[in-house]
Amino acid sequence: RTYIVLGIETSCDDTSVCLYDRRKGSLRPELLASLKIRADNSVDGGIVPTKALSHHQANLGILVQHLLSWRYPVIPDLICVTRGPGMRGSLAAGTEFAKGLAVALNIPIIGVHHMLGHLLSARMVYSRRKSHGVGIANFPYVTMLVSGGHTMLVLSRSLTDHEILADTVDIAIGDAIEKCARFIGLEMRQQNSYGPSLEQPETPPEELKSLSLNVAMRNKGTRTGSCAFSFAGYLPMVERSVQEVFGGNLDGISELQRAKIAYEIQQAMFTQIIERVKYVLDTKLDDEMKAKVKDIVLAGGVASNQELRHMFRTQLQTYSPYPNTDATKPDDTETGPGIPKYNIFSPPPALCTDNSEMIAWAGIELWESQKLRSELSMEPLPEWPLENFTTNVDGWTTE
């Protein structure tokens, strides 16, 4: 039957709500409306948890009120809200509001794992795009999740079975990008992030001065077999190189020179991502899983970077983690080199950052395939392991 879904996302500092019409027989729900208010962190230079909480408290009720009377009065049949992980106060603002509304309307509620939303975002976007033999991201598939809080490569065997193949040993790539962008003097291009300022539309001229930046986590010497990411060392590396090349002062450099520095930082970090993904696909998947995995998803806020998306398409789409055993001769045009090994999926940039649409979609998948809902006693979870997320915490019910 047709039912209406209200999605709520408040895990960090953006307040986001949406309405989906789940039409019978349709692969993809119809998005009726979506609203988001971004917190302005430009004065503070970053996210302040107490201000993020106040932002949600001031805006969430107003957004939902507008949403439910967008064109005509709408009463949702299901509420999907981010339960975790994230900032406790921000999560509580969303979950407590959702529980109150669920009680008032006598409708079910689903507390969604935030990272599950990112992992399923490509399924949401591509569910109706099956031209040229390419369908949605089909299980099993791997996701490279890159954001301000996470950098992990995840194998998704099914909707509820996810294995983290590689994780960061220190900080997330988005965090490192923010620190480096702020250090080299880039302006905050958006109200709450320096990250987009690091992205450069063109490759800067080679004749400009270059920094000496290494790609972290490469196998060398006695260090081999590293199935992990590391980004904490990039800021100190940039600081040392700026001292060596520019005497530690970037105040007098041209904007074109600053753009080249930004481009080099970006390339060093993204090259690590590409190299580690290849290495993990080589070493962590058994032969049976290598044969099954056809899709790679790039998701999370940093996935909105066009250069990173380009690198995934050009360097991973035709990458094969094992010899091509199907080729009958070296010049076999059907199975030989250059034939895509993977389908590369990535949501539009607006759906890479935190959004309520992915939370609503994840809730719909859990509701329809697992018959899961959350109890009203559920609490927000600042920390919530992705693996076995339906069994490692209380608060689920199938009644």
PDB file of C-alpha atoms in Angstrom, residues 14-216:
ATOM      1  CA  ASP A  14      22.451  20.435  10.077  1.00  0.00           C
ATOM      2  CA  THR A  15      18.706  20.170  10.672  1.00  0.00           C
ATOM      3  CA  SER A  16      17.199  18.180   7.796  1.00  0.00           C
ATOM      4  CA  VAL A  17      13.684  16.787   7.243  1.00  0.00           C
ATOM      5  CA  CYS A  18      11.901  15.217   4.273  1.00  0.00           C
ATOM      6  CA  LEU A  19       8.689  13.535   3.182  1.00  0.00           C
ATOM      7  CA  TYR A  20       8.560  10.446   0.970  1.00  0.00           C
ATOM      8  CA  ASP A  21       5.507   8.942  -0.688  1.00  0.00           C
ATOM      9  CA  ARG A  22       6.145   5.197  -0.867  1.00  0.00           C
ATOM     10  CA  ARG A  23       4.015   4.349  -3.885  1.00  0.00           C
ATOM     11  CA  LYS A  24       2.956   0.748  -4.385  1.00  0.00           C
ATOM     12  CA  GLY A  25       4.953  -1.014  -7.087  1.00  0.00           C
ATOM     13  CA  SER A  26       7.558   1.753  -7.375  1.00  0.00           C
ATOM     14  CA  LEU A  27      11.224   0.938  -6.891  1.00  0.00           C
ATOM     15  CA  ARG A  28      11.989   4.353  -5.540  1.00  0.00           C
ATOM     16  CA  PRO A  29       9.752   6.405  -3.231  1.00  0.00           C
ATOM     17  CA  GLU A  30       8.684   9.782  -4.536  1.00  0.00           C
ATOM     18  CA  LEU A  31      10.292  12.684  -2.674  1.00  0.00           C
ATOM     19  CA  LEU A  32       7.474  15.085  -1.860  1.00  0.00           C
ATOM     20  CA  ALA A  33       9.572  17.735  -0.156  1.00  0.00           C
ATOM     21  CA  SER A  34      12.890  18.224   1.622  1.00  0.00           C
ATOM     22  CA  LEU A  35      14.018  21.055   3.892  1.00  0.00           C
ATOM     23  CA  LYS A  36      17.382  21.744   5.522  1.00  0.00           C
ATOM     24  CA  ILE A  37      18.795  24.553   7.643  1.00  0.00           C
ATOM     25  CA  ARG A  38      22.566  24.598   7.998  1.00  0.00           C
ATOM     26  CA  ALA A  39      24.152  25.971  11.139  1.00  0.00           C
ATOM     27  CA  ASP A  40      26.413  28.983  10.664  1.00  0.00           C
ATOM     28  CA  ASN A  41      29.766  28.067  12.218  1.00  0.00           C
ATOM     29  CA  SER A  42      31.804  30.776  10.501  1.00  0.00           C
ATOM     30  CA  VAL A  43      32.227  32.844  13.675  1.00  0.00           C
ATOM     31  CA  ASP A  44      33.412  29.897  15.756  1.00  0.00           C
ATOM     32  CA  GLY A  45      35.502  28.351  12.978  1.00  0.00           C
ATOM     33  CA  GLY A  46      33.953  24.944  13.570  1.00  0.00           C
ATOM     34  CA  ILE A  47      31.133  23.027  15.206  1.00  0.00           C
ATOM     35  CA  VAL A  48      30.194  23.840  18.807  1.00  0.00           C
ATOM     36  CA  PRO A  49      28.003  21.004  20.220  1.00  0.00           C
ATOM     37  CA  THR A  50      25.894  23.239  22.496  1.00  0.00           C
ATOM     38  CA  LYS A  51      25.184  25.654  19.645  1.00  0.00           C
ATOM     39  CA  ALA A  52      24.310  22.740  17.360  1.00  0.00           C
ATOM     40  CA  LEU A  53      21.776  21.547  19.946  1.00  0.00           C
ATOM     41  CA  SER A  54      20.235  25.024  20.179  1.00  0.00           C
ATOM     42  CA  HIS A  55      20.106  25.143  16.362  1.00  0.00           C
ATOM     43  CA  HIS A  56      18.077  21.915  16.234  1.00  0.00           C
ATOM     44  CA  GLN A  57      15.773  22.949  19.058  1.00  0.00           C
ATOM     45  CA  ALA A  58      15.017  26.255  17.355  1.00  0.00           C
ATOM     46  CA  ASN A  59      14.437  24.850  13.863  1.00  0.00           C
ATOM     47  CA  LEU A  60      13.284  21.213  13.877  1.00  0.00           C
ATOM     48  CA  GLY A  61       9.680  21.827  14.918  1.00  0.00           C
ATOM     49  CA  ILE A  62       9.286  24.688  12.454  1.00  0.00           C
ATOM     50  CA  LEU A  63      10.682  22.633   9.560  1.00  0.00           C
ATOM     51  CA  VAL A  64       8.385  19.678  10.263  1.00  0.00           C
ATOM     52  CA  GLN A  65       5.395  21.993  10.567  1.00  0.00           C
ATOM     53  CA  HIS A  66       6.190  23.521   7.161  1.00  0.00           C
ATOM     54  CA  LEU A  67       6.804  20.089   5.685  1.00  0.00           C
ATOM     55  CA  LEU A  68       3.496  18.580   6.790  1.00  0.00           C
ATOM     56  CA  SER A  69       1.585  21.467   5.215  1.00  0.00           C
ATOM     57  CA  TRP A  70       3.814  21.880   2.140  1.00  0.00           C
ATOM     58  CA  ARG A  71       1.073  21.715  -0.494  1.00  0.00           C
ATOM     59  CA  TYR A  72      -1.761  20.190   1.497  1.00  0.00           C
ATOM     60  CA  PRO A  73      -1.984  18.733   5.005  1.00  0.00           C
ATOM     61  CA  VAL A  74      -0.095  15.434   5.236  1.00  0.00           C
ATOM     62  CA  ILE A  75       0.008  12.964   8.104  1.00  0.00           C
ATOM     63  CA  PRO A  76       2.980  10.560   7.989  1.00  0.00           C
ATOM     64  CA  ASP A  77       2.525   6.817   8.508  1.00  0.00           C
ATOM     65  CA  LEU A  78       6.149   6.148   9.532  1.00  0.00           C
ATOM     66  CA  ILE A  79       8.939   8.239  11.064  1.00  0.00           C
ATOM     67  CA  CYS A  80      12.621   7.461  10.348  1.00  0.00           C
ATOM     68  CA  VAL A  81      15.089   9.386  12.525  1.00  0.00           C
ATOM     69  CA  THR A  82      18.844   9.196  13.036  1.00  0.00           C
ATOM     70  CA  ARG A  83      19.552   7.406  16.318  1.00  0.00           C
ATOM     71  CA  GLY A  84      23.350   7.461  16.089  1.00  0.00           C
ATOM     72  CA  PRO A  85      26.251   7.742  15.905  1.00  0.00           C
ATOM     73  CA  GLY A  86      26.764  11.477  16.319  1.00  0.00           C
ATOM     74  CA  MET A  87      26.701  14.208  18.942  1.00  0.00           C
ATOM     75  CA  ARG A  88      24.496  13.188  21.861  1.00  0.00           C
ATOM     76  CA  GLY A  89      22.648  16.481  22.211  1.00  0.00           C
ATOM     77  CA  SER A  90      21.964  16.781  18.504  1.00  0.00           C
ATOM     78  CA  LEU A  91      20.781  13.172  18.276  1.00  0.00           C
ATOM     79  CA  ALA A  92      18.517  13.612  21.295  1.00  0.00           C
ATOM     80  CA  ALA A  93      16.882  16.673  19.732  1.00  0.00           C
ATOM     81  CA  GLY A  94      15.843  14.537  16.762  1.00  0.00           C
ATOM     82  CA  THR A  95      14.932  11.295  18.533  1.00  0.00           C
ATOM     83  CA  GLU A  96      12.884  12.913  21.313  1.00  0.00           C
ATOM     84  CA  PHE A  97      10.970  15.068  18.836  1.00  0.00           C
ATOM     85  CA  ALA A  98      10.307  12.006  16.665  1.00  0.00           C
ATOM     86  CA  LYS A  99       9.121   9.913  19.616  1.00  0.00           C
ATOM     87  CA  GLY A 100       6.745  12.635  20.731  1.00  0.00           C
ATOM     88  CA  LEU A 101       5.290  12.941  17.235  1.00  0.00           C
ATOM     89  CA  ALA A 102       4.999   9.153  16.935  1.00  0.00           C
ATOM     90  CA  VAL A 103       3.011   9.000  20.184  1.00  0.00           C
ATOM     91  CA  ALA A 104       0.745  11.870  19.122  1.00  0.00           C
ATOM     92  CA  LEU A 105      -0.007  10.290  15.728  1.00  0.00           C
ATOM     93  CA  ASN A 106       0.094   6.661  16.952  1.00  0.00           C
ATOM     94  CA  ILE A 107       2.517   5.628  14.214  1.00  0.00           C
ATOM     95  CA  PRO A 108       5.721   3.507  14.213  1.00  0.00           C
ATOM     96  CA  ILE A 109       9.209   4.958  14.454  1.00  0.00           C
ATOM     97  CA  ILE A 110      12.577   3.623  13.257  1.00  0.00           C
ATOM     98  CA  GLY A 111      15.878   4.765  14.769  1.00  0.00           C
ATOM     99  CA  VAL A 112      18.324   4.589  11.859  1.00  0.00           C
ATOM    100  CA  HIS A 113      22.092   4.087  11.959  1.00  0.00           C
ATOM    101  CA  HIS A 114      23.599   7.194  10.369  1.00  0.00           C
ATOM    102  CA  MET A 115      26.300   5.312   8.475  1.00  0.00           C
ATOM    103  CA  LEU A 116      23.733   2.836   7.135  1.00  0.00           C
ATOM    104  CA  GLY A 117      22.066   5.830   5.531  1.00  0.00           C
ATOM    105  CA  HIS A 118      25.306   6.698   3.734  1.00  0.00           C
ATOM    106  CA  LEU A 119      25.908   3.068   2.722  1.00  0.00           C
ATOM    107  CA  LEU A 120      22.437   2.808   1.160  1.00  0.00           C
ATOM    108  CA  SER A 121      22.395   6.276  -0.410  1.00  0.00           C
ATOM    109  CA  ALA A 122      23.492   4.978  -3.809  1.00  0.00           C
ATOM    110  CA  ARG A 123      20.681   2.409  -3.756  1.00  0.00           C
ATOM    111  CA  MET A 124      18.272   5.269  -3.144  1.00  0.00           C
ATOM    112  CA  VAL A 125      19.604   7.418  -5.987  1.00  0.00           C
ATOM    113  CA  TYR A 126      20.140   4.692  -8.586  1.00  0.00           C
ATOM    114  CA  SER A 127      17.092   2.568  -7.862  1.00  0.00           C
ATOM    115  CA  ARG A 128      15.355   3.770 -11.042  1.00  0.00           C
ATOM    116  CA  ARG A 129      18.444   3.978 -13.265  1.00  0.00           C
ATOM    117  CA  LYS A 130      18.851   0.646 -14.980  1.00  0.00           C
ATOM    118  CA  SER A 131      19.853   1.790 -18.450  1.00  0.00           C
ATOM    119  CA  HIS A 132      22.916   0.345 -20.179  1.00  0.00           C
ATOM    120  CA  GLY A 133      22.777  -2.754 -17.996  1.00  0.00           C
ATOM    121  CA  VAL A 134      23.754  -0.908 -14.826  1.00  0.00           C
ATOM    122  CA  GLY A 135      21.328  -1.266 -11.945  1.00  0.00           C
ATOM    123  CA  ILE A 136      21.387  -0.127  -8.342  1.00  0.00           C
ATOM    124  CA  ALA A 137      24.220  -0.997  -5.995  1.00  0.00           C
ATOM    125  CA  ASN A 138      23.481  -4.679  -5.502  1.00  0.00           C
ATOM    126  CA  PHE A 139      24.555  -6.752  -2.507  1.00  0.00           C
ATOM    127  CA  PRO A 140      27.310  -7.579  -1.976  1.00  0.00           C
ATOM    128  CA  TYR A 141      29.120  -4.308  -2.669  1.00  0.00           C
ATOM    129  CA  VAL A 142      31.785  -2.162  -1.021  1.00  0.00           C
ATOM    130  CA  THR A 143      31.471   1.444   0.093  1.00  0.00           C
ATOM    131  CA  MET A 144      34.230   3.963   0.646  1.00  0.00           C
ATOM    132  CA  LEU A 145      32.744   6.223   3.310  1.00  0.00           C
ATOM    133  CA  VAL A 146      34.637   9.510   3.574  1.00  0.00           C
ATOM    134  CA  SER A 147      33.445  12.315   5.831  1.00  0.00           C
ATOM    135  CA  GLY A 148      34.446  14.591   8.673  1.00  0.00           C
ATOM    136  CA  GLY A 149      33.910  11.833  11.213  1.00  0.00           C
ATOM    137  CA  HIS A 150      34.576   8.607   9.310  1.00  0.00           C
ATOM    138  CA  THR A 151      36.982   7.109   6.796  1.00  0.00           C
ATOM    139  CA  MET A 152      36.206   3.453   6.288  1.00  0.00           C
ATOM    140  CA  LEU A 153      35.880   0.850   3.561  1.00  0.00           C
ATOM    141  CA  VAL A 154      32.839  -1.333   4.213  1.00  0.00           C
ATOM    142  CA  LEU A 155      31.737  -4.616   2.668  1.00  0.00           C
ATOM    143  CA  SER A 156      27.922  -4.865   2.660  1.00  0.00           C
ATOM    144  CA  ARG A 157      26.797  -8.475   2.211  1.00  0.00           C
ATOM    145  CA  SER A 158      23.164  -7.633   2.894  1.00  0.00           C
ATOM    146  CA  LEU A 159      21.013  -4.907   4.426  1.00  0.00           C
ATOM    147  CA  THR A 160      22.040  -5.872   7.966  1.00  0.00           C
ATOM    148  CA  ASP A 161      25.417  -7.568   7.387  1.00  0.00           C
ATOM    149  CA  HIS A 162      28.301  -5.094   7.092  1.00  0.00           C
ATOM    150  CA  GLU A 163      32.014  -5.654   7.666  1.00  0.00           C
ATOM    151  CA  ILE A 164      34.535  -2.835   8.056  1.00  0.00           C
ATOM    152  CA  LEU A 165      37.465  -3.854   5.857  1.00  0.00           C
ATOM    153  CA  ALA A 166      39.602  -0.811   6.639  1.00  0.00           C
ATOM    154  CA  ASP A 167      39.252   2.093   9.056  1.00  0.00           C
ATOM    155  CA  THR A 168      41.280   5.148   9.993  1.00  0.00           C
ATOM    156  CA  VAL A 169      43.778   4.633  12.796  1.00  0.00           C
ATOM    157  CA  ASP A 170      43.526   8.271  13.893  1.00  0.00           C
ATOM    158  CA  ILE A 171      41.347  11.013  12.395  1.00  0.00           C
ATOM    159  CA  ALA A 172      38.967  11.103   9.449  1.00  0.00           C
ATOM    160  CA  ILE A 173      39.926  12.550   6.080  1.00  0.00           C
ATOM    161  CA  GLY A 174      37.340  15.325   6.392  1.00  0.00           C
ATOM    162  CA  ASP A 175      38.860  16.416   9.693  1.00  0.00           C
ATOM    163  CA  ALA A 176      42.341  16.522   8.134  1.00  0.00           C
ATOM    164  CA  ILE A 177      41.048  18.519   5.159  1.00  0.00           C
ATOM    165  CA  GLU A 178      39.469  21.078   7.493  1.00  0.00           C
ATOM    166  CA  LYS A 179      42.689  21.500   9.489  1.00  0.00           C
ATOM    167  CA  CYS A 180      44.896  21.851   6.408  1.00  0.00           C
ATOM    168  CA  ALA A 181      42.520  24.222   4.622  1.00  0.00           C
ATOM    169  CA  ARG A 182      42.374  26.476   7.667  1.00  0.00           C
ATOM    170  CA  PHE A 183      46.166  26.427   8.066  1.00  0.00           C
ATOM    171  CA  ILE A 184      46.934  27.504   4.489  1.00  0.00           C
ATOM    172  CA  GLY A 185      44.521  30.415   4.761  1.00  0.00           C
ATOM    173  CA  LEU A 186      41.551  29.272   2.704  1.00  0.00           C
ATOM    174  CA  GLU A 187      38.242  30.934   3.453  1.00  0.00           C
ATOM    175  CA  MET A 188      35.224  29.015   4.677  1.00  0.00           C
ATOM    176  CA  ARG A 189      33.257  28.618   1.442  1.00  0.00           C
ATOM    177  CA  GLN A 190      30.177  27.299   3.206  1.00  0.00           C
ATOM    178  CA  GLN A 191      28.747  28.289   6.559  1.00  0.00           C
ATOM    179  CA  ASN A 192      30.039  25.235   8.379  1.00  0.00           C
ATOM    180  CA  SER A 193      33.022  23.824   6.462  1.00  0.00           C
ATOM    181  CA  TYR A 194      36.423  24.683   5.021  1.00  0.00           C
ATOM    182  CA  GLY A 195      36.494  21.443   3.054  1.00  0.00           C
ATOM    183  CA  PRO A 196      34.910  22.709  -0.192  1.00  0.00           C
ATOM    184  CA  SER A 197      37.553  25.468  -0.340  1.00  0.00           C
ATOM    185  CA  LEU A 198      40.277  22.851  -0.785  1.00  0.00           C
ATOM    186  CA  GLU A 199      38.692  21.616  -4.013  1.00  0.00           C
ATOM    187  CA  GLN A 200      40.259  23.247  -7.062  1.00  0.00           C
ATOM    188  CA  PRO A 201      38.458  23.310 -10.433  1.00  0.00           C
ATOM    189  CA  GLU A 202      41.691  23.136 -12.454  1.00  0.00           C
ATOM    190  CA  THR A 203      45.210  21.792 -12.020  1.00  0.00           C
ATOM    191  CA  PRO A 204      47.449  24.767 -11.070  1.00  0.00           C
ATOM    192  CA  PRO A 205      50.504  25.564 -13.260  1.00  0.00           C
ATOM    193  CA  GLU A 206      53.548  23.366 -12.668  1.00  0.00           C
ATOM    194  CA  GLU A 207      55.963  26.314 -12.553  1.00  0.00           C
ATOM    195  CA  LEU A 208      54.576  27.407  -9.177  1.00  0.00           C
ATOM    196  CA  LYS A 209      56.336  26.252  -6.035  1.00  0.00           C
ATOM    197  CA  SER A 210      55.441  22.792  -4.752  1.00  0.00           C
ATOM    198  CA  LEU A 211      55.258  21.269  -1.302  1.00  0.00           C
ATOM    199  CA  SER A 212      56.959  18.000  -0.471  1.00  0.00           C
ATOM    200  CA  LEU A 213      54.106  15.758   0.692  1.00  0.00           C
ATOM    201  CA  ASN A 214      54.200  12.007   1.169  1.00  0.00           C
ATOM    202  CA  VAL A 215      51.312   9.597   0.726  1.00  0.00           C
ATOM    203  CA  ALA A 216      50.702   8.028   4.126  1.00  0.00           C
TER     204      ALA A 216
END
